Amino acid sequence: MIPGEYKLAQGTIEANQGLSTETITVENTGDRPIQVGSHYHFFEVNRYLVFDRALAWGMRINIPSGTAVRFEPGESHTVSLVRFSGPGPWFGANNLTAGCQVKTTCIEQAKRQGFIKPEVGGQMPEDGSSCVDQCSRNEVLGSRC
């Protein structure tokens, strides 16, 4: 044996056995590549990645530990997410959860910080901007129409 050498067994390793998964489509609407690591809370990834963030709450990308997926500008990828196996709390660098375990609270925080964009008729404008009718905007801000 050579010092530092690894002798690995033959066969496959099954990771995340028995954990719930979801498949989502993710689009990079930014102008730079975005890389997401294997254990990052997917709910908290870069705001320029557009996908169903509520579905990603409490999940990470389902890839081998220590690896990452790169999203190039303008590209869409279908990825598998896997539920975190521990009870939480979960944290991310964008401070959307900050250890909070209440999904609806985290979703509202993501909306306030621009990580979840309002949709118009189920469609996002082509230029990546977001639109919302004035009445809906006022309700979000606590005013009445």
Coordinates of C-alpha atoms in Angstrom, one line a residue:
M1 CA 0.0 0.0 0.0
I2 CA 1.2 3.5 -0.8
P3 CA 0.8 6.1 1.9
G4 CA -2.5 8.1 1.3
E5 CA -3.7 5.5 -1.2
Y6 CA -7.4 4.5 -1.2
K7 CA -8.6 1.0 -1.8
L8 CA -12.2 1.2 -2.6
A9 CA -14.7 -1.6 -2.7
Q10 CA -16.4 -2.5 -5.9
G11 CA -20.1 -1.8 -6.4
T12 CA -22.5 1.1 -6.0
I13 CA -23.4 3.3 -3.2
E14 CA -27.1 4.1 -2.7
A15 CA -27.5 7.5 -1.1
N16 CA -30.7 9.1 0.3
Q17 CA -32.5 5.8 0.4
G18 CA -36.1 6.2 1.6
L19 CA -36.0 10.0 1.6
S20 CA -38.7 11.9 -0.3
T21 CA -37.6 13.6 -3.6
E22 CA -39.0 16.2 -6.0
T23 CA -38.1 16.9 -9.6
I24 CA -38.1 20.6 -10.6
T25 CA -37.0 22.7 -13.5
V26 CA -34.6 25.6 -12.7
E27 CA -33.8 28.5 -14.9
N28 CA -30.8 30.8 -14.5
T29 CA -32.2 34.3 -15.4
G30 CA -29.0 36.0 -14.4
D31 CA -26.0 37.0 -16.5
R32 CA -23.4 34.9 -14.6
P33 CA -23.1 31.1 -13.9
I34 CA -24.5 30.0 -10.6
Q35 CA -23.2 26.9 -8.8
V36 CA -25.1 25.0 -6.1
G37 CA -23.4 22.6 -3.8
S38 CA -24.7 19.2 -2.6
H39 CA -25.8 20.3 0.9
Y40 CA -27.0 23.8 0.3
H41 CA -30.7 24.5 1.3
F42 CA -32.1 24.8 -2.2
F43 CA -34.8 27.2 -1.0
E44 CA -32.1 29.7 -0.3
V45 CA -30.1 29.6 -3.6
N46 CA -29.4 32.7 -5.7
R47 CA -32.5 34.8 -6.5
Y48 CA -31.7 34.6 -10.2
L49 CA -32.5 30.9 -10.2
V50 CA -36.2 30.7 -11.0
F51 CA -38.2 27.6 -9.8
D52 CA -40.9 26.6 -7.4
R53 CA -39.2 27.8 -4.2
A54 CA -42.0 26.7 -1.9
L55 CA -41.5 23.1 -3.2
A56 CA -37.8 23.3 -2.4
W57 CA -38.3 24.3 1.2
G58 CA -36.4 21.8 3.4
M59 CA -34.6 20.2 0.5
R60 CA -31.2 20.0 -1.1
I61 CA -30.0 19.0 -4.6
N62 CA -29.9 15.2 -4.9
I63 CA -26.3 14.8 -6.0
P64 CA -23.3 13.0 -4.3
S65 CA -21.8 14.8 -1.3
G66 CA -19.1 17.3 -2.2
T67 CA -20.3 17.9 -5.7
A68 CA -22.2 20.8 -7.3
V69 CA -24.5 21.6 -10.3
R70 CA -23.6 24.7 -12.4
F71 CA -26.4 26.7 -14.0
E72 CA -25.2 28.8 -17.0
P73 CA -27.0 32.1 -17.8
G74 CA -30.2 31.6 -19.7
E75 CA -30.2 27.8 -19.3
S76 CA -32.8 25.6 -17.7
H77 CA -32.1 22.3 -16.0
T78 CA -34.3 19.6 -14.5
V79 CA -32.9 18.6 -11.1
S80 CA -33.9 16.2 -8.4
L81 CA -34.2 17.5 -4.8
V82 CA -34.1 15.4 -1.7
R83 CA -35.6 16.2 1.7
F84 CA -33.1 16.9 4.5
S85 CA -33.1 13.9 6.8
G86 CA -32.5 15.8 10.1
P87 CA -35.1 17.8 12.0
G88 CA -33.6 21.1 11.2
P89 CA -33.2 24.0 11.6
W90 CA -31.8 24.7 8.2
F91 CA -29.7 27.7 7.2
G92 CA -28.6 29.3 4.0
A93 CA -26.4 32.2 3.1
N94 CA -29.3 34.4 2.0
N95 CA -30.9 34.5 5.5
L96 CA -34.4 33.5 4.2
T97 CA -34.9 30.9 6.9
A98 CA -32.4 32.0 9.6
G99 CA -33.3 28.8 11.4
C100 CA -37.1 29.4 11.1
Q101 CA -39.0 26.1 10.7
V102 CA -42.3 27.7 9.7
K103 CA -42.6 27.2 5.9
T104 CA -45.1 30.0 5.4
T105 CA -43.0 32.5 7.3
C106 CA -40.0 31.6 5.2
I107 CA -41.9 31.9 2.0
E108 CA -43.1 35.4 2.9
Q109 CA -39.5 36.3 3.8
A110 CA -38.4 35.1 0.3
K111 CA -41.1 37.2 -1.3
R112 CA -40.1 40.3 0.6
Q113 CA -36.4 39.8 -0.4
G114 CA -37.3 39.2 -4.1
F115 CA -36.5 35.5 -4.2
I116 CA -40.1 34.7 -5.2
K117 CA -41.4 36.9 -8.0
P118 CA -45.1 37.7 -8.4
E119 CA -46.5 36.2 -11.5
V120 CA -49.0 37.7 -13.9
G121 CA -51.4 35.1 -15.4
G122 CA -48.9 32.4 -14.5
Q123 CA -46.2 34.0 -16.8
M124 CA -43.1 35.9 -16.0
P125 CA -42.3 38.9 -18.3
E126 CA -39.6 38.0 -20.9
D127 CA -37.1 40.5 -19.6
G128 CA -37.0 38.9 -16.1
S129 CA -38.8 41.8 -14.4
S130 CA -41.8 41.1 -12.2
C131 CA -45.2 42.7 -12.4
V132 CA -48.0 42.8 -10.0
D133 CA -51.3 44.7 -10.0
Q134 CA -51.4 47.7 -7.7
C135 CA -54.1 46.3 -5.5
S136 CA -52.1 43.1 -4.8
R137 CA -49.0 45.2 -4.1
N138 CA -50.9 47.3 -1.6
E139 CA -52.2 44.2 0.2
V140 CA -48.6 42.8 0.5
L141 CA -47.6 46.2 2.0
G142 CA -50.5 46.1 4.4
S143 CA -52.7 48.7 2.7
R144 CA -56.2 48.3 1.3
C145 CA -57.4 48.8 -2.2

